[in-house]
Amino acid sequence: SNFHETGNEKIKIGIMGGTFDPIHYAHLATAEYIRETYNLDKILFIPNGNPPHKLRLITNKIDRYNMVLLATMNNDNFVVSDMEMNRESRTYTIDTLRELHKIYKNANIYFITGFDAICDMESWKNVSENFELATFIAANRPGVSSLEAKEKIEKLKTKYNANIRSVNVPSLDISSTYIREHIKDGKSIKYLIPENVETYIYEKNIYTNGDE
Ligand code: ATP
Ligand code: MG
Protein backbone atom coordinates (compact mmCIF):
# COMPACT_ATOMS: atom_id res chain seq x y z
CA SER A 1 0.00 0.00 0.00
CA ASN A 2 1.28 3.42 -0.87
CA PHE A 3 -0.06 6.92 -1.31
CA HIS A 4 0.63 9.72 -3.75
CA GLU A 5 0.63 13.44 -3.42
CA THR A 6 -1.91 15.55 -5.24
CA GLY A 7 -1.81 19.22 -6.16
CA ASN A 8 1.05 21.61 -5.57
CA GLU A 9 0.94 22.10 -1.85
CA LYS A 10 3.76 20.41 -0.02
CA ILE A 11 2.49 17.45 1.88
CA LYS A 12 3.94 16.61 5.25
CA ILE A 13 4.93 13.02 5.72
CA GLY A 14 5.88 11.63 9.09
CA ILE A 15 8.18 8.63 9.07
CA MET A 16 8.06 6.12 11.88
CA GLY A 17 10.98 3.76 11.46
CA GLY A 18 11.76 0.87 13.72
CA THR A 19 12.37 -2.80 14.13
CA PHE A 20 8.85 -3.22 15.50
CA ASP A 21 9.66 -6.58 17.07
CA PRO A 22 6.77 -6.35 17.86
CA ILE A 23 4.93 -3.05 17.28
CA HIS A 24 3.20 -1.83 20.46
CA TYR A 25 0.84 0.91 21.63
CA ALA A 26 3.63 3.38 22.45
CA HIS A 27 4.71 3.35 18.78
CA LEU A 28 1.14 3.92 17.67
CA ALA A 29 0.20 6.53 20.26
CA THR A 30 3.44 8.47 19.73
CA ALA A 31 2.91 8.52 15.95
CA GLU A 32 -0.71 9.62 16.28
CA TYR A 33 0.10 12.34 18.81
CA ILE A 34 2.86 13.73 16.59
CA ARG A 35 0.71 13.52 13.45
CA GLU A 36 -1.91 15.65 15.12
CA THR A 37 0.48 18.05 16.83
CA TYR A 38 2.49 18.79 13.68
CA ASN A 39 -0.44 18.56 11.27
CA LEU A 40 1.18 15.77 9.27
CA ASP A 41 -0.82 14.38 6.36
CA LYS A 42 0.29 10.79 6.78
CA ILE A 43 2.49 8.65 8.95
CA LEU A 44 4.51 6.14 7.01
CA PHE A 45 5.57 3.20 9.15
CA ILE A 46 8.75 1.65 7.79
CA PRO A 47 9.76 -1.63 9.43
CA ASN A 48 13.47 -2.11 8.87
CA GLY A 49 14.87 -5.07 7.01
CA ASN A 50 18.37 -5.84 8.18
CA PRO A 51 19.23 -3.17 10.73
CA PRO A 52 22.94 -2.67 11.47
CA HIS A 53 22.52 -1.86 15.15
CA LYS A 54 20.58 -4.80 16.51
CA LEU A 55 22.79 -7.34 18.24
CA ARG A 56 20.18 -9.94 19.05
CA LEU A 57 18.46 -12.23 16.58
CA ILE A 58 15.40 -10.39 15.36
CA THR A 59 12.11 -11.82 14.13
CA ASN A 60 11.91 -12.33 10.37
CA LYS A 61 10.91 -9.22 8.49
CA ILE A 62 7.70 -10.60 6.99
CA ASP A 63 6.22 -11.25 10.44
CA ARG A 64 7.34 -7.84 11.73
CA TYR A 65 5.87 -6.19 8.63
CA ASN A 66 2.59 -8.12 8.95
CA MET A 67 2.28 -7.08 12.59
CA VAL A 68 2.72 -3.42 11.62
CA LEU A 69 0.04 -3.85 8.93
CA LEU A 70 -2.38 -5.36 11.43
CA ALA A 71 -1.67 -2.66 14.02
CA THR A 72 -2.22 0.25 11.62
CA MET A 73 -5.12 -1.00 9.51
CA ASN A 74 -7.78 0.94 11.39
CA ASN A 75 -6.11 4.32 11.02
CA ASP A 76 -6.56 5.97 7.60
CA ASN A 77 -3.63 8.27 8.29
CA PHE A 78 -1.22 5.41 8.86
CA VAL A 79 0.47 3.73 5.89
CA VAL A 80 3.03 0.93 5.91
CA SER A 81 5.98 0.84 3.55
CA ASP A 82 7.94 -2.24 2.57
CA MET A 83 10.84 -0.27 1.11
CA GLU A 84 13.35 -1.29 3.77
CA MET A 85 12.06 -4.82 3.98
CA ASN A 86 12.74 -5.35 0.32
CA ARG A 87 16.35 -4.29 0.58
CA GLU A 88 18.64 -7.30 0.61
CA SER A 89 21.60 -5.49 2.10
CA ARG A 90 21.74 -3.82 5.49
CA THR A 91 19.20 -1.08 5.82
CA TYR A 92 20.28 2.43 6.70
CA THR A 93 17.96 5.36 7.30
CA ILE A 94 19.98 7.50 4.91
CA ASP A 95 19.08 5.24 1.94
CA THR A 96 15.42 5.41 2.95
CA LEU A 97 15.44 9.21 3.18
CA ARG A 98 17.07 9.48 -0.25
CA GLU A 99 14.49 7.12 -1.71
CA LEU A 100 11.62 8.99 -0.09
CA HIS A 101 12.80 12.26 -1.64
CA LYS A 102 12.81 10.60 -5.05
CA ILE A 103 9.29 9.24 -4.60
CA TYR A 104 7.77 12.32 -2.94
CA LYS A 105 9.44 15.17 -4.75
CA ASN A 106 7.25 17.81 -3.23
CA ALA A 107 6.98 16.67 0.35
CA ASN A 108 8.41 17.69 3.68
CA ILE A 109 9.76 14.70 5.51
CA TYR A 110 9.51 14.47 9.31
CA PHE A 111 11.40 11.59 10.85
CA ILE A 112 10.02 10.53 14.22
CA THR A 113 12.21 8.97 16.89
CA GLY A 114 12.16 8.40 20.61
CA PHE A 115 14.72 10.18 22.79
CA ASP A 116 16.82 7.01 22.90
CA ALA A 117 17.10 6.83 19.13
CA ILE A 118 17.91 10.52 18.61
CA CYS A 119 20.70 10.32 21.20
CA ASP A 120 22.17 7.42 19.25
CA MET A 121 22.08 9.19 15.89
CA GLU A 122 25.76 9.96 15.65
CA SER A 123 26.33 6.25 15.16
CA TRP A 124 24.10 6.30 12.07
CA LYS A 125 25.55 6.18 8.58
CA ASN A 126 26.00 9.65 7.00
CA VAL A 127 24.78 11.51 10.09
CA SER A 128 24.81 15.00 8.63
CA GLU A 129 23.03 14.03 5.41
CA ASN A 130 20.22 12.52 7.48
CA PHE A 131 19.75 15.94 9.04
CA GLU A 132 19.74 17.61 5.63
CA LEU A 133 17.02 15.34 4.31
CA ALA A 134 14.51 15.48 7.15
CA THR A 135 13.22 17.39 10.11
CA PHE A 136 13.53 15.17 13.16
CA ILE A 137 10.82 14.99 15.77
CA ALA A 138 12.07 13.40 18.96
CA ALA A 139 9.66 12.16 21.61
CA ASN A 140 10.31 11.63 25.31
CA ARG A 141 10.37 8.06 26.48
CA PRO A 142 10.19 6.55 29.98
CA GLY A 143 13.59 5.29 31.05
CA VAL A 144 15.43 7.94 29.03
CA SER A 145 16.35 11.16 30.82
CA SER A 146 14.54 14.01 29.07
CA LEU A 147 17.05 16.48 30.43
CA GLU A 148 20.03 14.60 29.02
CA ALA A 149 18.26 13.97 25.73
CA LYS A 150 17.43 17.66 25.32
CA GLU A 151 21.07 18.57 26.00
CA LYS A 152 22.17 16.08 23.37
CA ILE A 153 19.61 17.45 20.92
CA GLU A 154 20.99 20.98 21.42
CA LYS A 155 24.49 19.69 20.66
CA LEU A 156 23.30 17.93 17.51
CA LYS A 157 21.49 21.05 16.34
CA THR A 158 24.64 23.12 16.70
CA LYS A 159 27.08 20.59 15.31
CA TYR A 160 25.05 19.57 12.24
CA ASN A 161 22.82 22.60 11.81
CA ALA A 162 20.09 20.04 12.35
CA ASN A 163 16.39 20.66 12.41
CA ILE A 164 15.22 18.75 15.48
CA ARG A 165 12.10 19.35 17.49
CA SER A 166 11.55 17.69 20.79
CA VAL A 167 7.98 16.94 21.69
CA ASN A 168 6.40 15.88 24.96
CA VAL A 169 4.14 12.96 24.20
CA PRO A 170 1.93 11.34 26.84
CA SER A 171 4.37 8.75 28.14
CA LEU A 172 3.74 5.04 27.79
CA ASP A 173 6.30 2.82 29.43
CA ILE A 174 6.18 0.04 26.85
CA SER A 175 9.05 -1.48 24.86
CA SER A 176 9.25 -4.38 22.45
CA THR A 177 11.85 -5.93 24.74
CA TYR A 178 9.33 -5.94 27.58
CA ILE A 179 6.69 -7.54 25.33
CA ARG A 180 9.08 -10.25 24.10
CA GLU A 181 10.19 -11.11 27.61
CA HIS A 182 6.67 -11.26 28.94
CA ILE A 183 5.52 -13.60 26.17
CA LYS A 184 8.52 -15.81 26.76
CA ASP A 185 7.69 -15.96 30.47
CA GLY A 186 4.07 -16.82 29.70
CA LYS A 187 2.87 -13.50 31.11
CA SER A 188 0.03 -11.35 29.84
CA ILE A 189 0.68 -8.65 27.25
CA LYS A 190 -2.95 -7.58 27.09
CA TYR A 191 -3.56 -3.84 26.56
CA LEU A 192 0.07 -3.27 25.55
CA ILE A 193 -0.31 -4.20 21.89
CA PRO A 194 -3.34 -4.37 19.57
CA GLU A 195 -5.40 -7.53 19.95
CA ASN A 196 -4.98 -8.58 16.34
CA VAL A 197 -1.20 -8.41 16.74
CA GLU A 198 -1.42 -10.43 19.94
CA THR A 199 -3.47 -13.08 18.12
CA TYR A 200 -0.94 -13.16 15.26
CA ILE A 201 1.93 -13.66 17.72
CA TYR A 202 0.27 -16.59 19.47
CA GLU A 203 -0.90 -18.21 16.23
CA LYS A 204 2.57 -18.09 14.73
CA ASN A 205 4.37 -18.88 17.98
CA ILE A 206 6.58 -15.83 17.72
CA TYR A 207 8.71 -15.12 20.82
CA THR A 208 7.84 -18.43 22.41
CA ASN A 209 10.11 -20.73 20.46
CA GLY A 210 13.24 -19.84 22.38
CA ASP A 211 15.36 -18.74 19.42
CA GLU A 212 16.38 -15.46 20.99
P1 ATP B 1 13.31 -2.71 21.54
O1 ATP B 1 13.02 -2.86 23.01
O2 ATP B 1 13.41 -4.02 20.82
O3 ATP B 1 14.47 -1.78 21.23
P2 ATP B 1 11.44 -0.56 21.07
O4 ATP B 1 10.25 -0.60 21.93
O5 ATP B 1 12.55 0.39 21.44
O6 ATP B 1 12.01 -2.03 20.89
P3 ATP B 1 11.92 0.06 18.32
O7 ATP B 1 11.35 -0.67 17.16
O8 ATP B 1 13.34 -0.17 18.70
O9 ATP B 1 10.97 -0.27 19.59
O10 ATP B 1 11.68 1.62 18.20
C1 ATP B 1 11.18 2.29 17.06
C2 ATP B 1 11.05 3.78 17.40
O11 ATP B 1 10.01 3.97 18.37
C3 ATP B 1 12.32 4.38 18.02
O12 ATP B 1 12.50 5.68 17.52
C4 ATP B 1 11.99 4.40 19.50
O13 ATP B 1 12.71 5.40 20.19
C5 ATP B 1 10.49 4.69 19.48
N1 ATP B 1 9.81 4.20 20.68
C6 ATP B 1 9.68 2.91 21.07
N2 ATP B 1 9.01 2.82 22.23
C7 ATP B 1 8.70 4.08 22.61
C8 ATP B 1 8.03 4.64 23.75
N3 ATP B 1 7.56 3.86 24.75
N4 ATP B 1 7.88 5.99 23.80
C9 ATP B 1 8.38 6.77 22.82
N5 ATP B 1 9.03 6.31 21.72
C10 ATP B 1 9.21 4.98 21.62
MG1 MG C 1 14.49 0.24 20.59
XYZ file of C-alpha atoms and ligand atoms in Angstrom:
244
model
C 0.000 0.000 0.000
C 1.279 3.423 -0.869
C -0.059 6.919 -1.314
C 0.627 9.715 -3.750
C 0.632 13.445 -3.418
C -1.906 15.552 -5.242
C -1.812 19.217 -6.161
C 1.046 21.611 -5.569
C 0.942 22.100 -1.853
C 3.762 20.413 -0.021
C 2.491 17.446 1.882
C 3.944 16.608 5.249
C 4.931 13.015 5.723
C 5.880 11.629 9.093
C 8.177 8.626 9.067
C 8.063 6.122 11.884
C 10.984 3.762 11.456
C 11.758 0.867 13.720
C 12.373 -2.797 14.132
C 8.849 -3.223 15.497
C 9.655 -6.578 17.075
C 6.772 -6.348 17.859
C 4.933 -3.052 17.275
C 3.201 -1.830 20.465
C 0.844 0.912 21.629
C 3.630 3.382 22.452
C 4.715 3.353 18.779
C 1.136 3.919 17.667
C 0.200 6.527 20.262
C 3.442 8.467 19.728
C 2.907 8.525 15.953
C -0.711 9.622 16.284
C 0.104 12.336 18.808
C 2.860 13.733 16.587
C 0.708 13.523 13.449
C -1.906 15.648 15.123
C 0.485 18.054 16.830
C 2.486 18.792 13.678
C -0.438 18.555 11.269
C 1.180 15.774 9.267
C -0.820 14.376 6.363
C 0.289 10.789 6.785
C 2.491 8.646 8.946
C 4.506 6.144 7.006
C 5.571 3.201 9.147
C 8.746 1.648 7.786
C 9.755 -1.633 9.426
C 13.468 -2.112 8.874
C 14.868 -5.068 7.012
C 18.375 -5.840 8.177
C 19.232 -3.166 10.728
C 22.942 -2.675 11.466
C 22.522 -1.863 15.149
C 20.583 -4.805 16.508
C 22.786 -7.338 18.240
C 20.178 -9.939 19.052
C 18.460 -12.226 16.578
C 15.403 -10.388 15.359
C 12.113 -11.820 14.131
C 11.909 -12.331 10.373
C 10.910 -9.225 8.494
C 7.701 -10.604 6.992
C 6.224 -11.249 10.436
C 7.341 -7.838 11.725
C 5.871 -6.188 8.626
C 2.588 -8.122 8.953
C 2.276 -7.080 12.589
C 2.718 -3.420 11.617
C 0.041 -3.847 8.928
C -2.378 -5.357 11.432
C -1.675 -2.662 14.019
C -2.219 0.248 11.620
C -5.123 -1.002 9.509
C -7.780 0.939 11.390
C -6.110 4.325 11.017
C -6.561 5.967 7.601
C -3.627 8.267 8.287
C -1.218 5.408 8.864
C 0.465 3.733 5.894
C 3.031 0.933 5.906
C 5.980 0.839 3.553
C 7.942 -2.243 2.569
C 10.844 -0.272 1.109
C 13.355 -1.289 3.774
C 12.062 -4.816 3.981
C 12.739 -5.349 0.324
C 16.349 -4.291 0.579
C 18.638 -7.301 0.615
C 21.603 -5.489 2.099
C 21.742 -3.823 5.485
C 19.201 -1.081 5.816
C 20.281 2.425 6.700
C 17.957 5.357 7.298
C 19.979 7.501 4.905
C 19.076 5.241 1.943
C 15.425 5.411 2.951
C 15.437 9.205 3.177
C 17.071 9.483 -0.251
C 14.493 7.118 -1.711
C 11.617 8.994 -0.091
C 12.800 12.262 -1.637
C 12.813 10.598 -5.048
C 9.291 9.245 -4.595
C 7.771 12.316 -2.935
C 9.443 15.172 -4.753
C 7.248 17.809 -3.226
C 6.985 16.670 0.355
C 8.413 17.692 3.677
C 9.759 14.700 5.515
C 9.513 14.474 9.305
C 11.396 11.593 10.849
C 10.016 10.526 14.217
C 12.214 8.969 16.888
C 12.160 8.396 20.612
C 14.723 10.182 22.789
C 16.820 7.006 22.904
C 17.102 6.835 19.127
C 17.912 10.524 18.607
C 20.698 10.316 21.204
C 22.171 7.419 19.254
C 22.076 9.188 15.886
C 25.759 9.963 15.650
C 26.331 6.249 15.162
C 24.098 6.300 12.068
C 25.546 6.177 8.577
C 25.996 9.655 7.005
C 24.783 11.508 10.090
C 24.808 14.997 8.629
C 23.030 14.035 5.407
C 20.219 12.524 7.476
C 19.750 15.937 9.041
C 19.742 17.605 5.631
C 17.016 15.337 4.305
C 14.508 15.478 7.153
C 13.218 17.391 10.109
C 13.532 15.168 13.162
C 10.817 14.991 15.769
C 12.066 13.399 18.960
C 9.662 12.156 21.614
C 10.311 11.630 25.309
C 10.373 8.062 26.480
C 10.185 6.550 29.977
C 13.593 5.290 31.051
C 15.431 7.937 29.033
C 16.348 11.155 30.820
C 14.544 14.006 29.066
C 17.051 16.475 30.427
C 20.030 14.597 29.019
C 18.262 13.966 25.726
C 17.433 17.657 25.318
C 21.066 18.569 25.999
C 22.166 16.075 23.374
C 19.613 17.453 20.916
C 20.988 20.979 21.415
C 24.486 19.694 20.662
C 23.298 17.927 17.512
C 21.489 21.053 16.342
C 24.645 23.121 16.696
C 27.079 20.592 15.305
C 25.049 19.574 12.245
C 22.820 22.604 11.808
C 20.095 20.043 12.346
C 16.395 20.661 12.411
C 15.222 18.752 15.479
C 12.097 19.350 17.487
C 11.551 17.690 20.794
C 7.984 16.944 21.686
C 6.400 15.879 24.960
C 4.143 12.961 24.198
C 1.932 11.343 26.843
C 4.373 8.745 28.142
C 3.740 5.039 27.789
C 6.301 2.817 29.430
C 6.184 0.035 26.847
C 9.052 -1.480 24.865
C 9.251 -4.376 22.449
C 11.853 -5.925 24.744
C 9.325 -5.943 27.581
C 6.690 -7.544 25.327
C 9.082 -10.250 24.098
C 10.191 -11.111 27.610
C 6.667 -11.259 28.939
C 5.523 -13.596 26.173
C 8.520 -15.806 26.761
C 7.693 -15.962 30.466
C 4.070 -16.819 29.696
C 2.866 -13.504 31.106
C 0.034 -11.351 29.839
C 0.683 -8.650 27.247
C -2.947 -7.584 27.088
C -3.564 -3.839 26.561
C 0.071 -3.268 25.547
C -0.312 -4.197 21.895
C -3.338 -4.365 19.569
C -5.400 -7.535 19.949
C -4.983 -8.583 16.338
C -1.199 -8.412 16.742
C -1.418 -10.430 19.940
C -3.467 -13.081 18.116
C -0.940 -13.163 15.263
C 1.926 -13.663 17.715
C 0.265 -16.594 19.469
C -0.904 -18.215 16.234
C 2.568 -18.088 14.730
C 4.371 -18.877 17.977
C 6.578 -15.831 17.715
C 8.710 -15.117 20.816
C 7.840 -18.432 22.412
C 10.113 -20.727 20.458
C 13.240 -19.839 22.377
C 15.360 -18.745 19.417
C 16.381 -15.458 20.993
P 13.312 -2.706 21.544
O 13.024 -2.857 23.005
O 13.412 -4.022 20.819
O 14.472 -1.784 21.232
P 11.442 -0.561 21.073
O 10.249 -0.604 21.934
O 12.546 0.391 21.443
O 12.006 -2.034 20.891
P 11.918 0.056 18.324
O 11.353 -0.665 17.157
O 13.345 -0.166 18.695
O 10.970 -0.269 19.588
O 11.677 1.622 18.197
C 11.184 2.293 17.063
C 11.045 3.775 17.396
O 10.006 3.968 18.366
C 12.321 4.377 18.023
O 12.502 5.684 17.520
C 11.990 4.399 19.502
O 12.708 5.402 20.186
C 10.494 4.694 19.479
N 9.809 4.199 20.677
C 9.684 2.915 21.071
N 9.014 2.818 22.228
C 8.704 4.083 22.608
C 8.028 4.644 23.754
N 7.562 3.865 24.747
N 7.878 5.994 23.802
C 8.378 6.772 22.820
N 9.031 6.312 21.718
C 9.206 4.979 21.616
Mg 14.488 0.244 20.592
